[in-house]
XYZ file of C-alpha atoms in Angstrom:
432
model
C -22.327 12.437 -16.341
C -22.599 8.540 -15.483
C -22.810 9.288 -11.935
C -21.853 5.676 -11.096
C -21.482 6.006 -7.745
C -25.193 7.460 -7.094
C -26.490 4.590 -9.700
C -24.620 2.264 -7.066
C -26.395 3.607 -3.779
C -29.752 4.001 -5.334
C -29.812 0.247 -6.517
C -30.028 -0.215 -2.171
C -33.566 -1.353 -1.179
C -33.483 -4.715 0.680
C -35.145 -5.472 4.024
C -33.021 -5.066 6.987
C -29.349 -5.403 6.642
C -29.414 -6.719 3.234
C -28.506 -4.124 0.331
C -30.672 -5.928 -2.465
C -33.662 -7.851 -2.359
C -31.991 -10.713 -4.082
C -29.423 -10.988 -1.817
C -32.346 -11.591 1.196
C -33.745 -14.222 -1.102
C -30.589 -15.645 -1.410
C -29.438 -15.959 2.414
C -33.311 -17.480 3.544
C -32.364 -19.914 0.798
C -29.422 -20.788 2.379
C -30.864 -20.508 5.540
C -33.487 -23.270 5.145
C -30.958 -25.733 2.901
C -28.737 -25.533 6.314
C -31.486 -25.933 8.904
C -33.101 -28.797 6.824
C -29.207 -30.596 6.488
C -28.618 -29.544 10.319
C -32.120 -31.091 11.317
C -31.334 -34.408 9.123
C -28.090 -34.749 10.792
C -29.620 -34.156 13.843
C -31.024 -37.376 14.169
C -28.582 -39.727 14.239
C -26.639 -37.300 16.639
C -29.648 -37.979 19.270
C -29.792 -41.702 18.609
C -25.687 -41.151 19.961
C -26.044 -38.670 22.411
C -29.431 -41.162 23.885
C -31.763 -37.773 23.455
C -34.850 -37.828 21.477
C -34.940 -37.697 17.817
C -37.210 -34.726 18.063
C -35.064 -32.947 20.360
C -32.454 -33.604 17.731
C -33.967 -32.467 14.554
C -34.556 -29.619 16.578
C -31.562 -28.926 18.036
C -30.483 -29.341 14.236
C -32.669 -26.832 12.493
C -32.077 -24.242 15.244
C -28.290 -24.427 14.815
C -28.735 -24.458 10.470
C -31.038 -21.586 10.493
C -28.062 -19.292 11.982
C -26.880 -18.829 8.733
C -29.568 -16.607 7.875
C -27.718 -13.838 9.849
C -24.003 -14.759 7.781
C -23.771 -10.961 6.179
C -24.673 -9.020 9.461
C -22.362 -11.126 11.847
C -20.200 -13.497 9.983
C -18.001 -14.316 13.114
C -20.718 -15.801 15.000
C -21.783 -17.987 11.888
C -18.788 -19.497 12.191
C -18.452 -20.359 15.994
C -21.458 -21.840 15.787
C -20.306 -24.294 12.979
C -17.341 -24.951 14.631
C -19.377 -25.222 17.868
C -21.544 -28.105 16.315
C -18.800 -29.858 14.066
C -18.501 -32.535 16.872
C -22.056 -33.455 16.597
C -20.917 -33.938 12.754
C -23.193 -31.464 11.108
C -23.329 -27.948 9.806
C -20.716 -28.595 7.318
C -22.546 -26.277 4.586
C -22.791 -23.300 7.119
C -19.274 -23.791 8.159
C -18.510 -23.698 4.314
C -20.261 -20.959 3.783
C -19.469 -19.339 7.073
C -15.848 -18.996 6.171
C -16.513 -17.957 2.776
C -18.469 -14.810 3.911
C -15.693 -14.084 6.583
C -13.113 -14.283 4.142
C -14.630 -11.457 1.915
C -15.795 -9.649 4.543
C -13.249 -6.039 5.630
C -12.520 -7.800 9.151
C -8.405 -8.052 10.256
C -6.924 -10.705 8.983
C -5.879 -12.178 12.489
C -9.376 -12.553 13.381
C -9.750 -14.695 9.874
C -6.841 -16.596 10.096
C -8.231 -17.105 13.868
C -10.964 -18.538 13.106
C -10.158 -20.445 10.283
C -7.634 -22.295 12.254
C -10.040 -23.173 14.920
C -12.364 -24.290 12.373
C -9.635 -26.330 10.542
C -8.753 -27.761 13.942
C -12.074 -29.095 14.503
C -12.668 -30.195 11.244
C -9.154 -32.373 11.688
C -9.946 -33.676 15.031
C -13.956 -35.045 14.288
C -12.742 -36.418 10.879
C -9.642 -37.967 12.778
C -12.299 -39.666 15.254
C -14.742 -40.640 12.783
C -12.961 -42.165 10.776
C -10.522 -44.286 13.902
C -13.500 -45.467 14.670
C -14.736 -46.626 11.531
C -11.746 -48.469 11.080
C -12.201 -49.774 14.443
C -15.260 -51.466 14.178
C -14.607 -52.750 10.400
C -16.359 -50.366 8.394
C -13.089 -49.596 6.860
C -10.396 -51.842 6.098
C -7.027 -49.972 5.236
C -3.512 -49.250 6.730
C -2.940 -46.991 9.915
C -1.762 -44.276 7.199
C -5.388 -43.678 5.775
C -6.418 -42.108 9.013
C -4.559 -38.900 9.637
C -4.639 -38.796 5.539
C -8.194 -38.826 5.702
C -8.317 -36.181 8.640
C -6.038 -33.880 6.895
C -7.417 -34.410 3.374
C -11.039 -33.435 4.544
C -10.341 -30.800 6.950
C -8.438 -28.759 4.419
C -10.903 -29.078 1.785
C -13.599 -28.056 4.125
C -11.453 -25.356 4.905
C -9.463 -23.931 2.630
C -10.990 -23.354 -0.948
C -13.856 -21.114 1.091
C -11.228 -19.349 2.820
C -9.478 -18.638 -0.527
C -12.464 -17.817 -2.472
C -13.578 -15.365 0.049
C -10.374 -13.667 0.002
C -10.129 -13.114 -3.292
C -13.717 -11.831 -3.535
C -13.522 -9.877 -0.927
C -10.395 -7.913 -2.770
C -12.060 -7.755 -6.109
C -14.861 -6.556 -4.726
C -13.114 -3.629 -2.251
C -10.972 -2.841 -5.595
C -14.037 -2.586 -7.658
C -15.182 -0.165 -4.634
C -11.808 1.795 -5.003
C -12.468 2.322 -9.015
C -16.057 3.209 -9.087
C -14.874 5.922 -6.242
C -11.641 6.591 -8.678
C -13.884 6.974 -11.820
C -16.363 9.450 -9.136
C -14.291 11.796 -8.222
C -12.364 11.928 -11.678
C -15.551 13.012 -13.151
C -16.252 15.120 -10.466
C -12.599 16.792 -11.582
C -13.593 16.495 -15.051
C -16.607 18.505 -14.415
C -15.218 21.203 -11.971
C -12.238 21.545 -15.157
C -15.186 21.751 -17.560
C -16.700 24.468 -15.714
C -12.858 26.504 -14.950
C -12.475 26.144 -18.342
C -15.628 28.040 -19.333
C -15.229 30.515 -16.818
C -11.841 31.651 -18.504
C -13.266 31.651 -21.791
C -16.131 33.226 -20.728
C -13.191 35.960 -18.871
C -10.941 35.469 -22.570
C -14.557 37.097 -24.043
C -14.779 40.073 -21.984
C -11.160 41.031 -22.244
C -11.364 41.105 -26.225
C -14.877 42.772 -26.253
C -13.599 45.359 -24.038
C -9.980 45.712 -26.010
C -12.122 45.908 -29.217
C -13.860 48.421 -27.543
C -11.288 50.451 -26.480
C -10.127 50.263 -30.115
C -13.548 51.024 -31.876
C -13.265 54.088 -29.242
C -10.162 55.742 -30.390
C -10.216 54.970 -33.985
C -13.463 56.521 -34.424
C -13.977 59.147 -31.333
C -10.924 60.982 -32.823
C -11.247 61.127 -36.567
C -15.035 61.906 -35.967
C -14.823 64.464 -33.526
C -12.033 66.151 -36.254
C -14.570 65.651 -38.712
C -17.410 67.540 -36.632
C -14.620 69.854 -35.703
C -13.725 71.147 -39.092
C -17.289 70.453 -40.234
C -18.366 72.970 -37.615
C -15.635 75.401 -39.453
C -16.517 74.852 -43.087
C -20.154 75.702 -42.279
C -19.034 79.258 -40.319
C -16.622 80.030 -43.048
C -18.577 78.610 -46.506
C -19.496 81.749 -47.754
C -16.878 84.229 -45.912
C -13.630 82.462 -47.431
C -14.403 79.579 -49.960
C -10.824 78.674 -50.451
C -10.787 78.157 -46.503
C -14.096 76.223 -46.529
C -13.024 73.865 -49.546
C -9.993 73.213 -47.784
C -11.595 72.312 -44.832
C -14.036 70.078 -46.918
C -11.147 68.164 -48.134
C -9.696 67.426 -44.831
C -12.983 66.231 -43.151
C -13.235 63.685 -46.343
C -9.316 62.771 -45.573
C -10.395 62.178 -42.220
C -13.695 59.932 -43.237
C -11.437 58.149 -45.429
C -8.590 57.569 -42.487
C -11.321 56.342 -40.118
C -12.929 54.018 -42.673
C -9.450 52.193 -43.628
C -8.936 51.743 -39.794
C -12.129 50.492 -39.203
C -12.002 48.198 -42.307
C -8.624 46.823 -41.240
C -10.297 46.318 -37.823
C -13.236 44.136 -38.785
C -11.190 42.168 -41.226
C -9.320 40.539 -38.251
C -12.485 40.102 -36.345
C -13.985 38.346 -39.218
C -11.285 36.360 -39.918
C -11.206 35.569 -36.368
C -14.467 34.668 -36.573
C -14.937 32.296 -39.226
C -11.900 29.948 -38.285
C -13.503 29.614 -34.775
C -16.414 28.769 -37.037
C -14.436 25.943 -38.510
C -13.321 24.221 -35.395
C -16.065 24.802 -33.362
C -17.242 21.559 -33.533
C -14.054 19.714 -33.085
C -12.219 22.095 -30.389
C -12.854 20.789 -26.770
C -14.431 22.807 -24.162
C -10.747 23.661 -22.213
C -9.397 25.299 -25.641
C -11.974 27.646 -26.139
C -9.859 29.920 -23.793
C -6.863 29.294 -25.718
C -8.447 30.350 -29.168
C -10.065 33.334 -27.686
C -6.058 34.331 -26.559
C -4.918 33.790 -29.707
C -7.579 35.748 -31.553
C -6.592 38.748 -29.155
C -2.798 38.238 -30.144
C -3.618 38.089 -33.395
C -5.691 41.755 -33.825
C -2.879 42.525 -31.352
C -0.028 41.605 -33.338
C -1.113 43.348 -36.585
C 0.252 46.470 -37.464
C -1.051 49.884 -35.834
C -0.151 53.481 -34.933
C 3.250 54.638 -34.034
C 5.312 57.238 -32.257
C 6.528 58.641 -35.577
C 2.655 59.270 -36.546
C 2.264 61.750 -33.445
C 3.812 64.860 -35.455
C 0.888 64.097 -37.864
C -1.597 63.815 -35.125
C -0.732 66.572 -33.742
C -0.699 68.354 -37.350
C -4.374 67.296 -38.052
C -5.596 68.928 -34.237
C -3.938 72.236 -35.439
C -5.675 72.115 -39.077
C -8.739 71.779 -36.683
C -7.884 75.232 -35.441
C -6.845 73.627 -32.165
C -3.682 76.137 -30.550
C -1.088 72.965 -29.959
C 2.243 72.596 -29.662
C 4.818 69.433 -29.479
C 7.462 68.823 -27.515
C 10.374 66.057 -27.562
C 12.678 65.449 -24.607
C 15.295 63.184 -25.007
C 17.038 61.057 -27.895
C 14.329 59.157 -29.955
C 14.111 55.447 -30.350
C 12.289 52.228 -30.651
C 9.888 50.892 -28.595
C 8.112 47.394 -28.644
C 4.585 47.869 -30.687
C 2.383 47.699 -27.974
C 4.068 50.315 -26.176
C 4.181 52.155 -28.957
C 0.862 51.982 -30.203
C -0.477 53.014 -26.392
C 1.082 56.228 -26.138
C -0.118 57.161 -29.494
C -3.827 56.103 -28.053
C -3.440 57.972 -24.554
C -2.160 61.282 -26.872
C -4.675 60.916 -29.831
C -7.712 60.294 -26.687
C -6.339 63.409 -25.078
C -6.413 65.600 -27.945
C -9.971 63.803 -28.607
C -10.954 65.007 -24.917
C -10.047 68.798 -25.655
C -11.711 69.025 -29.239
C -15.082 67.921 -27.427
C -14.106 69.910 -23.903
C -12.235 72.662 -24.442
C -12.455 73.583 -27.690
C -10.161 76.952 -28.328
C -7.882 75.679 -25.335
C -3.956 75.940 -26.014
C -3.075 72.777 -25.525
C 0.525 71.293 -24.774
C 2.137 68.180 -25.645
C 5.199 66.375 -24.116
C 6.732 63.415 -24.745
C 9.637 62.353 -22.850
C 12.351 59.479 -23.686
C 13.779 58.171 -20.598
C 16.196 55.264 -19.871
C 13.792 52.720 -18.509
C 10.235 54.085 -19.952
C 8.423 57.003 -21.950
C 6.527 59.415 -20.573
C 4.034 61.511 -22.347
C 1.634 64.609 -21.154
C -1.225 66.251 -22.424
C -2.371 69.461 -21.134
C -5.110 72.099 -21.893
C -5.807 76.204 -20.650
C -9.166 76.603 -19.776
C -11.318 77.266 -22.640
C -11.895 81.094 -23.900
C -15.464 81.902 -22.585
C -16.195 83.122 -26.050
C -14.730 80.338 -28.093
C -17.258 78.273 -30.260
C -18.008 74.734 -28.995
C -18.702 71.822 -31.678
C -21.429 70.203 -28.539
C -19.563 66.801 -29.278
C -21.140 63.701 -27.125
C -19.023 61.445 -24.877
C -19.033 58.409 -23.668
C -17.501 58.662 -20.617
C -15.139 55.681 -21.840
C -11.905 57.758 -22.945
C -9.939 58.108 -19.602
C -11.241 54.596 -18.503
C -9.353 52.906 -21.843
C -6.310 54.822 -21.316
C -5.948 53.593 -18.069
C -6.589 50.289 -18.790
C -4.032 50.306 -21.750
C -1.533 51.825 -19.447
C -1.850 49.593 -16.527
C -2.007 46.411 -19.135
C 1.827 47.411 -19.813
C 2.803 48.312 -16.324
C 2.994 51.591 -16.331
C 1.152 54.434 -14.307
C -1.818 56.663 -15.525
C -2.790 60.285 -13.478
C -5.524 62.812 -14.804
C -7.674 65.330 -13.416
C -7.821 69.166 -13.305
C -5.297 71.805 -13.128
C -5.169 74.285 -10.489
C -5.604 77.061 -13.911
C -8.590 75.410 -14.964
C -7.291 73.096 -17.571
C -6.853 69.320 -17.581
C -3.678 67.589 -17.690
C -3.296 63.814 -18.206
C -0.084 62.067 -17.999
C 1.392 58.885 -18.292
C 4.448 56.658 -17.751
C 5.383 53.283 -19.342
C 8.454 51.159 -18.474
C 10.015 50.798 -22.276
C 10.542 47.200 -21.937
């Protein structure tokens, strides 16, 4: 950050009204040149006026030294020149008078003012002077050299300070304008910057919690079957060995289902991974956002579970020795992937939910095809008192992902117990 502004303020440390010491240095400068001209031409003022020279010189360096005070009251800088143009001196604080009130942020009626009254005075002294040079001989030209003369020097007494000051004074209230432009763009810069970190900082959370939901179902379910039927082969090894190798064979189909899924799975985060790798260094802070989006539509987009798969869900829960049944109301279609995909999860979760809570339960589901949306329900008997329990741990994270997944799409999630006992969960999302 350049911070040109604060560079600006902090360079302030003159004495009084002065912003920089070297502008005080400057004005005394000034200040003393115009006293010591004003005292010079103070003399032969008193020799005209029939004063003392002293008085004069005086008078002179009283009236010069007023231009000290040009930055803090420019105005009366000038009034005073034009106050003491008739005594014919003063002429480089009435230069430099106008040039200051010209650049300074005054109305420009008050300039004009008092550079008229200035050029005025200017025309009228020169006029006089130099009538009565050519009066008493001192200068021997035609009647048209006088008001030439007058005109000639009170405009270029006048106007190139006037001019100069004005066009300072712009530059310098433009130069103002950018340094505040360039400010308060990097101010906007910065508070972009930091809005653009905050969403990819938000972009972050979202996929670590979608990948989480993920890990969750892929492995909850095919490792709670696996403990399920693991539980089974060890109670039936030695009663009925055809029973127990069968069972062997479909915890290692299980193991293998769950390790393709999770393969799949880390493949796209990898992936992900090492192109943001690649552009790290040449993405800008505002995209990271973007890329984090499109790695989430990416492990989105790629191909995963499906309504069709459910009969086979539901297959593996009854190999389990789970008591389920299936239900289909309605005429069976197509649904957009994500939709699909996320009543496959809420089912496969539920069925998850009853292997570790209820094990023994009968357990019903429904799935319903409706005009506008799909609706799907899950529900368990209480558990036999005597049934067997595999003691399988949860998370506590299973009815918190399918609502999330649920309300991502629009649609409406409701669980909790049954007045038998059970636990139902349901679901509804719009098909579109």
């Amino acid at each position: 950050m350049t911070a040109t502004g604060e560079d600006h303020v902090t360079a302030r440390g003159g004495p009084w009204w002065w912003g920089r010491r070297r502008s005080a240095v400057f004005d005394v400068s000034l200040a003393v040149v115009s006293a010591l001209e004003c005292g010079l031409e103070g003399i032969p003022f008193a020799r005209d006026a029939g004063i003392p020279v002293v008085a004069g010189m005086v008078f002179g360096l009283l009236a010069g030294s007023v231009l000290l005070v040009r930055r803090r009251w420019p105005i009366a800088v000038v009034l005073v020149s034009i106050a003491i143009t008739p005594a014919q001196m003063g002429f480089l604080m009435g230069v430099v008078g106008l040039y200051t009130l010209a650049a300074c942020e005054l109305p420009r009626r008050i300039i004009g003012s008092l550079a008229g009254m200035s050029l005025v005075g200017t025309l009228i002294v020169t006029f006089v002077k130099t009538q009565q040079d050519m009066v008493r001989g001192d200068l021997d030209l035609g009647d048209w050299f006088v008001p030439f003369a007058a005109i000639t020097m009170s405009l270029g007494f006048t106007a190139p300070p006037v001019l100069l000051g004005l066009y300072v004074g712009a530059r310098r209230r433009l130069m103002e304008s950018l340094r505040e432009r360039a400010d308060s763009l990097e101010r906007e810069l910065q508070l972009l910057a930091e809005r653009a970190e905050e969403r990819a900082e938000w972009a972050r959370n979202e996929e670590r919690t979608r990948i989480a939901r993920e890990m969750h179902d892929v492995v909850a379910h095919r490792v709670s079957l696996m403990v399920v039927h693991a539980a089974a082969l060890q109670a039936v090894a030695r009663k009925d060995p055809e029973k127990a190798v069968k069972n062997a064979a479909l915890v290692g189909d299980m193991g293998r289902q769950a390790l393709t899924e999770l393969r799949e799975m880390l493949g796209v985060l990898r992936s992900g991974g090492e192109e943001r790798r690649v552009s790290a260094a040449s993405v800008p802070l505002a995209a990271v956002g973007v890329a984090a989006a499109a790695a989430a539509s990416r492990a989105a987009d790629d191909e995963g579970p499906c309504l069709a798969e459910l009969e086979e869900l539901v297959g593996q829960s009854a190999a389990a020795g789970m008591v389920v049944a299936l239900s289909v109301e309605g005429d069976v279609r197509s649904y957009a992937p994500e939709v699909e995909q996320t009543a496959f999860r809420v089912v496969q979760e539920a069925l998850t939910n009853v292997h570790k809570h209820a094990a023994g339960a009968k357990t019903y589901v429904r799935l319903a095809h409706r005009v506008s949306e799909i609706a799907m329900q899950v529900e368990n008997e209480p558990p036999e008192e005597a049934a067997s329990s595999a003691r399988l741990p949860s998370g506590g994270n299973g009815l918190v992902g399918m609502k999330e997944r649920v309300s991502a799409l629009g649609g409406v999630f409701v669980s909790g117990p049954t007045d038998a006992g059970g636990f139902r969960v349901s679901a509804v999302i719009p098909a579109s």
